Coordinates of C-alpha atoms and ligand atoms in Angstrom, one line a residue:
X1 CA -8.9 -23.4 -31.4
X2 CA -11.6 -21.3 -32.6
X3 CA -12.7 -20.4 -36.0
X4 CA -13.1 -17.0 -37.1
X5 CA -17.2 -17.4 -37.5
X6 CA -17.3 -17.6 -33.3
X7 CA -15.1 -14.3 -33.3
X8 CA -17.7 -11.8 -32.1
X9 CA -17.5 -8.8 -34.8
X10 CA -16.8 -6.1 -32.8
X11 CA -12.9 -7.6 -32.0
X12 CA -12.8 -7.9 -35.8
X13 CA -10.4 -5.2 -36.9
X14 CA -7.3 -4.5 -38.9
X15 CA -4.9 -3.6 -35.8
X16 CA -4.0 -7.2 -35.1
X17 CA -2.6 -7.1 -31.7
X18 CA -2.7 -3.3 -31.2
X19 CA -6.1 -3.0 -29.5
X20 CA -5.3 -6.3 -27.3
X21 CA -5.4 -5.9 -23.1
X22 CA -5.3 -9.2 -22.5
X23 CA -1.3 -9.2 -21.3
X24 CA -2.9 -6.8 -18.5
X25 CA -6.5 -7.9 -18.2
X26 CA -6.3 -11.6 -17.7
X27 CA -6.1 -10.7 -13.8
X28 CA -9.4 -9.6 -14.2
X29 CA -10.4 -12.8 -15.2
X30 CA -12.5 -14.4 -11.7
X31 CA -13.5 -11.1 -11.1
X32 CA -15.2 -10.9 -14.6
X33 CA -16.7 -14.6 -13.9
X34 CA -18.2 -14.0 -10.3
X35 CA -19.7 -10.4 -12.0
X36 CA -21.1 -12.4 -15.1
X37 CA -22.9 -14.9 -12.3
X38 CA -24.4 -12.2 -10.4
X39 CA -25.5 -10.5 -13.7
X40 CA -27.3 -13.5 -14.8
X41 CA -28.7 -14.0 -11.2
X42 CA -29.8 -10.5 -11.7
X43 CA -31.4 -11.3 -15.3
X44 CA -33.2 -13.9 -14.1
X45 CA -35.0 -12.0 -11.3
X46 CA -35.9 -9.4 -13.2
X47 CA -37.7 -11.5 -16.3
X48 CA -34.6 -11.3 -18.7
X49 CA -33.0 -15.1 -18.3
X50 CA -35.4 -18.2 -17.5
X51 CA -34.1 -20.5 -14.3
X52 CA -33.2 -22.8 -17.1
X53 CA -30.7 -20.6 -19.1
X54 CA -29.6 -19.1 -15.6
X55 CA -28.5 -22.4 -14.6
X56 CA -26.8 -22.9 -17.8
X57 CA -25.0 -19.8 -17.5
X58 CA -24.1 -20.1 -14.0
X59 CA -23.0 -23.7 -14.1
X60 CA -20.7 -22.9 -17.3
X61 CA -19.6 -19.8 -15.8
X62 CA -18.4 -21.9 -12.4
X63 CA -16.2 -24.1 -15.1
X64 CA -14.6 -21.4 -16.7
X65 CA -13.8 -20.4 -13.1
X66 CA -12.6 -23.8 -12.4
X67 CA -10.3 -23.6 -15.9
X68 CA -8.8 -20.3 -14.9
X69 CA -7.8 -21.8 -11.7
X70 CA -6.3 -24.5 -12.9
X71 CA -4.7 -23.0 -16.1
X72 CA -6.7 -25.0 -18.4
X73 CA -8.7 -21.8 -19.9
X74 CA -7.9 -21.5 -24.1
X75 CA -7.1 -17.9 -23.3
X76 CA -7.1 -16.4 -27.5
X77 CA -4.9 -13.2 -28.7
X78 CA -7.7 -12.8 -31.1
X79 CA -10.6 -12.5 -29.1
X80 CA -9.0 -8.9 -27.2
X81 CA -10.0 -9.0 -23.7
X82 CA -10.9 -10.9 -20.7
X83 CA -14.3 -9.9 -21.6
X84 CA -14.4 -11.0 -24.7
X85 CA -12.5 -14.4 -23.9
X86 CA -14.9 -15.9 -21.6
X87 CA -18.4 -14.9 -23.4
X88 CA -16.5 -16.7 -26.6
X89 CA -15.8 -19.6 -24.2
X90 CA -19.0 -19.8 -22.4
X91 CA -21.1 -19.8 -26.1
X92 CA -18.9 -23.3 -26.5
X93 CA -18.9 -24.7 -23.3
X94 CA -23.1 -24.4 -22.8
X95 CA -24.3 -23.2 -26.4
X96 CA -27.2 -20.5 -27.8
X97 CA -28.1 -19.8 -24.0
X98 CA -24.7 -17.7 -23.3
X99 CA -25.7 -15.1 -25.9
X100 CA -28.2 -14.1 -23.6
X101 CA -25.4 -13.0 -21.1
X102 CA -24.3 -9.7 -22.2
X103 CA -28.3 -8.6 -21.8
X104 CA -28.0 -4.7 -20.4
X105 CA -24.7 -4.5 -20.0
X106 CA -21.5 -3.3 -21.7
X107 CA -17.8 -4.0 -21.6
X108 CA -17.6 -0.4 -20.2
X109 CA -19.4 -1.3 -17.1
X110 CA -17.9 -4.9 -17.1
X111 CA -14.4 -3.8 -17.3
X112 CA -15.0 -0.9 -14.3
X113 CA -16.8 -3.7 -12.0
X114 CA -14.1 -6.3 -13.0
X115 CA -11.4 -3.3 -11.5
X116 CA -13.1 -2.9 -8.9
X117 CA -13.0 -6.3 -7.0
X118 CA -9.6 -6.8 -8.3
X119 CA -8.8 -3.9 -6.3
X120 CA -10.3 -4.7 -2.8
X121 CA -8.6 -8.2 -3.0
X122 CA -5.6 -6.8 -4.4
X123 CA -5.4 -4.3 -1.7
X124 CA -6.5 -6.6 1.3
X125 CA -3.2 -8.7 0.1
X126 CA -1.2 -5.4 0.6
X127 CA -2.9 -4.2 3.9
X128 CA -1.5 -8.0 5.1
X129 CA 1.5 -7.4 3.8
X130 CA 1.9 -3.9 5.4
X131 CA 0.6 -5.2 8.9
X132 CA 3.5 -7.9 8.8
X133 CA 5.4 -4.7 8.5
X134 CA 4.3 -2.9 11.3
X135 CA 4.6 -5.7 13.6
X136 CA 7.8 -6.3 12.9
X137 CA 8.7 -2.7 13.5
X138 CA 6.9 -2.9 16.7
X139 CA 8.7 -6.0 17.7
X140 CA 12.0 -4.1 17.3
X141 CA 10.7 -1.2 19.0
X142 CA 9.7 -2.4 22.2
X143 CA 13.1 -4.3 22.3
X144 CA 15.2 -0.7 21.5
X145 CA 12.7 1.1 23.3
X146 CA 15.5 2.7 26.0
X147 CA 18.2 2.1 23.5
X148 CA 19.4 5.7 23.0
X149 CA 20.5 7.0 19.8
X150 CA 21.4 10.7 18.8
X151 CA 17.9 12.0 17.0
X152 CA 18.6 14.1 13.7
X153 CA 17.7 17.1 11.9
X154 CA 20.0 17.3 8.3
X155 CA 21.1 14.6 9.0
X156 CA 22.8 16.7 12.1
X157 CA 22.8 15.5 15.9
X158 CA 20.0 17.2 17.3
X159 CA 18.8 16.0 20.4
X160 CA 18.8 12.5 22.1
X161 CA 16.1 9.9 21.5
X162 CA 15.9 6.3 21.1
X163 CA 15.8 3.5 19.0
X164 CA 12.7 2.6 19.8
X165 CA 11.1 6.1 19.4
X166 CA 12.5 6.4 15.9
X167 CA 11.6 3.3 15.3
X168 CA 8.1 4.1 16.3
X169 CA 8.1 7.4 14.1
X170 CA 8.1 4.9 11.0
X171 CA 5.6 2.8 12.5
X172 CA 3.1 5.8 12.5
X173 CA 3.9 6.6 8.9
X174 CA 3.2 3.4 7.5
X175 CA -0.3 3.0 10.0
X176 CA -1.2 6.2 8.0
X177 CA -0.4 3.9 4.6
X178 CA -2.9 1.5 6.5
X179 CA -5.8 4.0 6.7
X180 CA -5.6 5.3 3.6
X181 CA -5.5 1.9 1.8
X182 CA -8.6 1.3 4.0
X183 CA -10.2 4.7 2.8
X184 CA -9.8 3.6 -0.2
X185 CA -11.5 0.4 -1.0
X186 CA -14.7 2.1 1.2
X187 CA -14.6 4.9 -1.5
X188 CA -14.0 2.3 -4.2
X189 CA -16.8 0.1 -2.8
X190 CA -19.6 1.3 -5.7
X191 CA -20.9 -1.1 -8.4
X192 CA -20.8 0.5 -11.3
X193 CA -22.7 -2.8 -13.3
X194 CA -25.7 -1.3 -15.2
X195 CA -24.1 1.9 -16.1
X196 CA -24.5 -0.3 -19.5
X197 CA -22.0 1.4 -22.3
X198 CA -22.7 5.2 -20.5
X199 CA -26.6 5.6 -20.4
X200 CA -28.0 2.3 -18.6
X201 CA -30.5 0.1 -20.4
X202 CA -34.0 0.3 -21.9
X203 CA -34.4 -3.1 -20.1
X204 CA -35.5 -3.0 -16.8
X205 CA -33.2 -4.3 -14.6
X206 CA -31.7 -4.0 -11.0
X207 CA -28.3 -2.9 -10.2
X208 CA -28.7 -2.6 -6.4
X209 CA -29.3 -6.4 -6.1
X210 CA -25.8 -6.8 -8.5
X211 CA -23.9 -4.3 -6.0
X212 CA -25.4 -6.5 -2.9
X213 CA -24.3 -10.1 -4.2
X214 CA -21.0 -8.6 -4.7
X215 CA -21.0 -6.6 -1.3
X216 CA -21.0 -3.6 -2.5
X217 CA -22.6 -0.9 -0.6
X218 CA -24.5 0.5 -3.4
X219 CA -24.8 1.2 -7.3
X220 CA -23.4 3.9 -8.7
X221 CA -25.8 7.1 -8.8
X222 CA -24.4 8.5 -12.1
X223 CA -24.1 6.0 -15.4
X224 CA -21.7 8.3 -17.3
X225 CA -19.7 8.6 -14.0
X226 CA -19.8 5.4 -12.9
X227 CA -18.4 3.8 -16.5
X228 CA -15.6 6.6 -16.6
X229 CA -14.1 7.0 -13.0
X230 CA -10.8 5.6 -12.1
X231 CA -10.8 7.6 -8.8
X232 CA -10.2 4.2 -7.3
X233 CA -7.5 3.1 -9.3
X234 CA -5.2 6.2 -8.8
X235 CA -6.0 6.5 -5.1
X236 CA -4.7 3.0 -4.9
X237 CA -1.6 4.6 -7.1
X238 CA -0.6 7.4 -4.4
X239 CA -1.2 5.6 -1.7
X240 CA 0.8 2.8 -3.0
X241 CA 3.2 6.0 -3.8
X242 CA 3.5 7.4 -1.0
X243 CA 3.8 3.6 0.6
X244 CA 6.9 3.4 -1.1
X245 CA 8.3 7.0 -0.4
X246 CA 8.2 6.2 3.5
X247 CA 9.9 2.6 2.6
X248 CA 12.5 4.4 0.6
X249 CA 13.3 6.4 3.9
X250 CA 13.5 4.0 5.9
X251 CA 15.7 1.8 3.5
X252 CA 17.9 4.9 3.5
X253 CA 18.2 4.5 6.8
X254 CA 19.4 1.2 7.2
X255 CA 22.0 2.1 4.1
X256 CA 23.3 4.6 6.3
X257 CA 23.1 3.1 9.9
X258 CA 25.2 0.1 8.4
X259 CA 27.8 2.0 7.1
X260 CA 30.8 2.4 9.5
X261 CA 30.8 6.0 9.5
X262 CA 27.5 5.2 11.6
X263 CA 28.0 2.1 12.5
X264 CA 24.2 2.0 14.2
X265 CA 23.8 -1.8 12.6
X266 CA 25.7 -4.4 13.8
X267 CA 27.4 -6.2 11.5
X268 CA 25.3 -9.5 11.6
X269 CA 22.4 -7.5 10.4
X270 CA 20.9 -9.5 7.4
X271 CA 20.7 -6.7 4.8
X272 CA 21.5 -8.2 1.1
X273 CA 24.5 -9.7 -0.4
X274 CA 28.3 -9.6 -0.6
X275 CA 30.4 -8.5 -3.2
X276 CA 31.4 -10.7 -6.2
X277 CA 34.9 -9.0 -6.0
X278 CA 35.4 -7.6 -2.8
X279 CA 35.6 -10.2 0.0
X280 CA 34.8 -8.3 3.3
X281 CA 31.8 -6.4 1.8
X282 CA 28.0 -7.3 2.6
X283 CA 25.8 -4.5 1.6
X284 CA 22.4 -3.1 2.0
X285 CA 21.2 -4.7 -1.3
X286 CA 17.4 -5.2 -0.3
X287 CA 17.6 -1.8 1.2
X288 CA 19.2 -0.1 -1.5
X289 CA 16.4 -1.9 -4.2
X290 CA 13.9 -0.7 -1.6
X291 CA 14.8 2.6 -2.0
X292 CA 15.2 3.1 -5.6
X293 CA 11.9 0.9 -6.7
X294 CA 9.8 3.8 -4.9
X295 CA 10.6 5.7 -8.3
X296 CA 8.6 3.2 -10.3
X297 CA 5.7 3.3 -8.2
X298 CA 6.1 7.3 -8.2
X299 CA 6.0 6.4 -12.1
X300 CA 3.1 4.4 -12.0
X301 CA 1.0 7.2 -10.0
X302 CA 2.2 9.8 -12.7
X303 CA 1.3 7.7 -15.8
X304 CA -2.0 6.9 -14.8
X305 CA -2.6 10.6 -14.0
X306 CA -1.6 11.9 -17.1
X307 CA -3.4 9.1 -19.1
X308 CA -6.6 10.7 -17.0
X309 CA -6.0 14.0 -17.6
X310 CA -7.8 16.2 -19.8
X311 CA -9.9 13.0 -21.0
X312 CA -13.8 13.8 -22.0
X313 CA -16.5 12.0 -20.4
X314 CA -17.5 8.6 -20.7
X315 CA -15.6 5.6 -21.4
X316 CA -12.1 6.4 -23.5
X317 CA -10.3 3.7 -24.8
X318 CA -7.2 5.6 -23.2
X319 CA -8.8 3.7 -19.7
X320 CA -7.3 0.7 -21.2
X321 CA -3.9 2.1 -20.4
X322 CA -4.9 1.9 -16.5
X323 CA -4.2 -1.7 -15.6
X324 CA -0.5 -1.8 -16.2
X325 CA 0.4 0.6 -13.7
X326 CA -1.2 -0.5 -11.5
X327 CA -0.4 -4.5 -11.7
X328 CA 3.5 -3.3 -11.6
X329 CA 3.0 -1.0 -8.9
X330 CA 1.4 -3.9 -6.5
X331 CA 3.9 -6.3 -7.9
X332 CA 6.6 -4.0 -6.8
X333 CA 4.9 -3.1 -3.8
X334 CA 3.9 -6.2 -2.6
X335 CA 7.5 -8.0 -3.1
X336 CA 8.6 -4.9 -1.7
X337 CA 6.9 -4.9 1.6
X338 CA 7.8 -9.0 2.0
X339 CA 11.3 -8.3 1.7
X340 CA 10.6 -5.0 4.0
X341 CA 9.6 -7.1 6.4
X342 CA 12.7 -9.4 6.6
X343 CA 14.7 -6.5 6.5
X344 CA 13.2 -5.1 10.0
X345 CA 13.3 -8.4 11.3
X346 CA 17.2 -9.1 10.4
X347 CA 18.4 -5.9 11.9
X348 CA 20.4 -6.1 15.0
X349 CA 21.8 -2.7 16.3
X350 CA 25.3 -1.7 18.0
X351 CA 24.7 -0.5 21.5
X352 CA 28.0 0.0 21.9
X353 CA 27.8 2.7 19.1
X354 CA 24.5 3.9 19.5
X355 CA 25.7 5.2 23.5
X356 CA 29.2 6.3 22.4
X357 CA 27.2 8.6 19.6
X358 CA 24.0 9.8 22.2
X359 CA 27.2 10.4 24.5
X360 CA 28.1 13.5 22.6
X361 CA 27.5 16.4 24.4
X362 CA 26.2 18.5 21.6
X363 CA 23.0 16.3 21.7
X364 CA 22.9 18.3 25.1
X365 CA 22.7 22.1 24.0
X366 CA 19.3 22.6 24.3
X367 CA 18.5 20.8 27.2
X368 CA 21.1 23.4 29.0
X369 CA 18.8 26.4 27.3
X370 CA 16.1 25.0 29.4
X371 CA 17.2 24.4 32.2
X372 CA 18.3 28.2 32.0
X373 CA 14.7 28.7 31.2
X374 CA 13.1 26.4 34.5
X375 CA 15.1 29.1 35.9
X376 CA 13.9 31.7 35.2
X377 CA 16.0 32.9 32.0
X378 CA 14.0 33.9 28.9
X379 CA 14.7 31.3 26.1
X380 CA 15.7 33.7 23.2
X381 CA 18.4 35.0 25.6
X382 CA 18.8 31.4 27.3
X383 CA 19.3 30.0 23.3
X384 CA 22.1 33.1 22.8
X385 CA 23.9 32.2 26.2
X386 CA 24.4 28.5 24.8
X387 CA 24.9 29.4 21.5
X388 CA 27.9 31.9 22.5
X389 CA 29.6 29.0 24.9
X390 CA 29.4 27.0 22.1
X391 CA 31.1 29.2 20.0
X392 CA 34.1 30.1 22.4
X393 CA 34.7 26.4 23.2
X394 CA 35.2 25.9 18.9
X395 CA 31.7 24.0 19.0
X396 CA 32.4 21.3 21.5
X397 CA 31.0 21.4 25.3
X398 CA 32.7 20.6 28.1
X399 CA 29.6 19.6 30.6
X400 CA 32.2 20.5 33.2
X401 CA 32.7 24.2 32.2
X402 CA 28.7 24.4 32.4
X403 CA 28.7 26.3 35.4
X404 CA 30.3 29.1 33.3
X405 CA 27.2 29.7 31.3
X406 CA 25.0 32.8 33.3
X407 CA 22.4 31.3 35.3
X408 CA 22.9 27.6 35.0
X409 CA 23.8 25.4 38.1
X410 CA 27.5 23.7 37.6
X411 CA 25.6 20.7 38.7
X412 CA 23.6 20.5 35.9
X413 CA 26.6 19.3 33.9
X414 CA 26.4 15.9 35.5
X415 CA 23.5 15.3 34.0
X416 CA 23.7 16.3 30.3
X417 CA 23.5 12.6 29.5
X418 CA 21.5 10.5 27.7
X419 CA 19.3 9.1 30.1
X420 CA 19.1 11.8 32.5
X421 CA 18.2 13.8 29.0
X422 CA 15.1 11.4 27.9
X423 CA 14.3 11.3 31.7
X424 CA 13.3 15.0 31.2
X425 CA 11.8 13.9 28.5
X426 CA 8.1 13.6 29.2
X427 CA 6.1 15.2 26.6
X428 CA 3.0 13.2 25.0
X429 CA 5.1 11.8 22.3
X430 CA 8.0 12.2 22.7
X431 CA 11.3 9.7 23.7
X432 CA 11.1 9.8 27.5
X433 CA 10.5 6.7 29.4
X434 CA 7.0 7.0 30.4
X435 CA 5.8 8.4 27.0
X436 CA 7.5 6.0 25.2
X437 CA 5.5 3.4 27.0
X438 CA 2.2 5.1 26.2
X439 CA 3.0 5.5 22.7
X440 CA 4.1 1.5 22.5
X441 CA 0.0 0.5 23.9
X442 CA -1.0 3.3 21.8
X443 CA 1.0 1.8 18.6
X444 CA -0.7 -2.2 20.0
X445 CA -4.2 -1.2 20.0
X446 CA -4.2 1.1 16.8
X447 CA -2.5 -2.5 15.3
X448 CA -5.7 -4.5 16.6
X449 CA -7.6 -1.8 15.3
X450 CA -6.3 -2.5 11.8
X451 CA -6.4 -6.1 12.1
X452 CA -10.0 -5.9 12.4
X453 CA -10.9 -3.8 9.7
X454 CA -8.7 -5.9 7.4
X455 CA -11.2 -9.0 8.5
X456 CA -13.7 -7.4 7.6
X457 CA -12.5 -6.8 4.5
X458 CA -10.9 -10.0 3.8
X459 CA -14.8 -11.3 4.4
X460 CA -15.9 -9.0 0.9
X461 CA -13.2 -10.1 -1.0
X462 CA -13.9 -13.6 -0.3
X463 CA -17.2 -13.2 -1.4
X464 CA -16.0 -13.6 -5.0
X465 CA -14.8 -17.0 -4.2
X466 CA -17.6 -18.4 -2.9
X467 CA -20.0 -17.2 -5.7
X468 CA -17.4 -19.0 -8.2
X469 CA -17.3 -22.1 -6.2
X470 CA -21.4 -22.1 -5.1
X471 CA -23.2 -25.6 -5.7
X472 CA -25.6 -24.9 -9.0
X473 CA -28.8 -23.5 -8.0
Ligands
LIG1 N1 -10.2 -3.6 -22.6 C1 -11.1 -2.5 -22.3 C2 -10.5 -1.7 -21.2 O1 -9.7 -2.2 -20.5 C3 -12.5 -3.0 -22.0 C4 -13.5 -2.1 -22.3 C5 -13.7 -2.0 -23.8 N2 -14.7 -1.1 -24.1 C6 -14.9 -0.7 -25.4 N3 -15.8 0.1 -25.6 N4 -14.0 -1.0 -26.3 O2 -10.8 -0.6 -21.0

């Protein structure tokens, strides 16, 4: 398509493919158009682009938007980058005017700008993603919230709660997902366009006005920094990390709350697939590929970070090995959290089994040590009393031989049961009735809470849409 005479000479080497990001950095690619427009906006206002050639620009710029969208771009092997590609296709498209484009700026500051509105979109498409998540937890919360289910510490009956509750307690984690994604993109939201190659430009020019088309809240304060920090993209990296950790648990969960030696999850649960072989199995599958993709996006985290490490200031061509991570951790991610959220919503629990397990009375243990305690026992020797019934009943309880323990009331054995237990229940927090009920609003109104904030970031991102489509000035 092109000749080798329009090949800029500085993607003229002898590595062929080997220097080549294109693979990763056509993603880039209306984020590097919208950037180019406000540059030559910028250009223009400050004396370095007539209105004339602006209008060129911009106008060819909007088309080469229009052929990304529609697939129609000549993307070239040859020409390296998404940089690269549409400078070489804007020179055909409107002629002498585009050389004028790359005025005061480098592909070190491009590239860093490009990142950074890929990553507020890319992350307001997570944020939605995560929120379908949450609600979906918080529909199947408030509709388990008295359900009662034996709580767990190594994986050993502790003490009673509900469904609800626990279903809450992963709620929480993931709204702590939300906020950090959120801190995030307000760290991440610096332009970094006129950092130039590291030292900025002997040209006068204005950066601010770049970083406020773009919605930005400023320009960076440091050129060297500004062309040389991926601060954004490994944040993004953890807390897509750690995202994945807290799915992985709960996917666990659901592996083990279907198997029968739980028996939590009913079998009409829609959890994955049968088996080619066996005919009465139907396993966790989109559980199971929850929990062992987390290890990729662990990866991810680790190979940027190590590609980071140790590397001198300013721009490295090492950075080029950023983008890959990070596109498979949000592919994985993302399809992740969809398939997350049909998960939650498929999962239909066993009542039956979930009050024949809270029925055990060793749920019960330390509800008898405090009611020892209300009266008047010390717990350490309130804690030994139980403890040593325990043992001489073999570890079981018999809530009739109660009375037998020093100090308690024989009546108290009555109600060592689940309800009567979460009745007591009413600590901020925790799985009693009233509590449960506060944390439910409490879980509603920090959802609303996000919703908003993700408007108003769904509002920047769309600002690079609407300076691709603008009518020609
Ligand atoms: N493809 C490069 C990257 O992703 C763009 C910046 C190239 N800069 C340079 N000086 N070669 O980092």
């Amino acid at each position: 398509m092109t000749d080798s005479s329009s090949t800029p000479v500085y993607v003229r080497t002898p590595f062929g493919t080997f220097l080549n990001s294109l693979a990763v950095d056509r993603a880039l690619a209306p984020y590097d158009v919208a950037g180019s427009i406000a540059h030559a906006e910028m250009l223009r206002a400050s004396g370095w682009l007539s209105p004339q050639e602006t209008s060129v620009i911009v106008s060819g710029l909007r088309l080469i938007a229009a052929e990304i969208r529609t697939g129609h771009f000549p993307w070239r092997d040859e020409l390296e980058d998404v940089h690269t590609n549409v400078e070489v296709r804007l020179g055909e498209l409107v002629g002498p005017a585009a050389g004028k484009l790359h005025t005061a700026r480098s592909r070190n500051d491009q590239v860093a700008l490009d990142e950074r509105l890929f990553l507020r979109a890319a992350l307001a498409q997570v944020a939605h993603r995560l929120l379908a998540v949450q609600e979906a937890l918080l529909h199947q919360a408030s509709a388990e919230i008295a359900t009662p289910m034996p709580g767990y510490t190594h994986l050993q009956r502790a003490q009673p709660v509900t469904v609800g509750h626990h279903l809450l307690a992963h709620f929480w984690r993931f709204d702590r997902d939300l906020d950090r994604l959120f801190a995030t993109v307000e760290r991440a939201n610096v332009s970094p366009l006129g950092a130039g190659a590291l030292a900025g430009s002997t040209l006068k020019t204005d950066p601010a006005a770049v970083a406020t088309r773009l919605g930005f809240d400023r320009p960076f304060a440091n050129s060297v920094d500004a062309v040389s920090d991926r601060d954004p993209f490994a944040e993004l990296l953890f807390d897509l990390a750690l995202l994945a950790v807290h799915a992985s648990g709960f996917a666990e969960e659901v592996v083990l709350f279907a198997s029968p030696e739980f028996g939590f999850l009913d079998r009409s649960s829609s959890l994955g697939a049968g088996s080619s072989l066996m005919p009465q199995k139907r396993n966790p599958d989109a559980a199971e590929l929850l929990r062992g993709q987390s290890g990729r996006v662990v990866g991810d985290l680790v190979a940027l970070l190590v590609t980071l490490k140790g590397l001198p200031l300013a721009y490295d061509r090492d950075l080029q090995e950023d983008k890959a991570p990070v596109e498979d951790a949000l592919a994985t991610v993302g399809a992740g959290l969809v398939a997350l959220t049909t998960l939650v919503q498929g999962l239909v629990f066993d009542h039956a089994r979930l009050v024949a397990a809270s029925e055990d009375p060793e749920l019960y243990a330390t509800d008898i040590a405090e009611h020892l305690v209300a009266r008047g026992v010390a717990f350490r020797p309130a804690h030994e009393a139980v403890a040593a019934h325990y043992r001489t009943a073999g570890g079981r309880l018999d809530p009739a031989q109660v009375g037998e323990i020093p100090g308690a009331d024989p009546a108290f054995g009555r109600s060592l049961t689940a309800s009567d237990s979460l009745g007591r229940r009413s600590t901020t927090g925790g799985p009693g009735p009233l509590a449960l009920q506060q944390q439910l609003t409490q879980a509603r109104t920090a959802l609303e809470g996000r919703r908003h904030s993700l408007s108003s970031l769904d509002r920047k991102v769309g600002l690079v849409e609407e300076i691709l489509q603008e009518e020609r000035k």
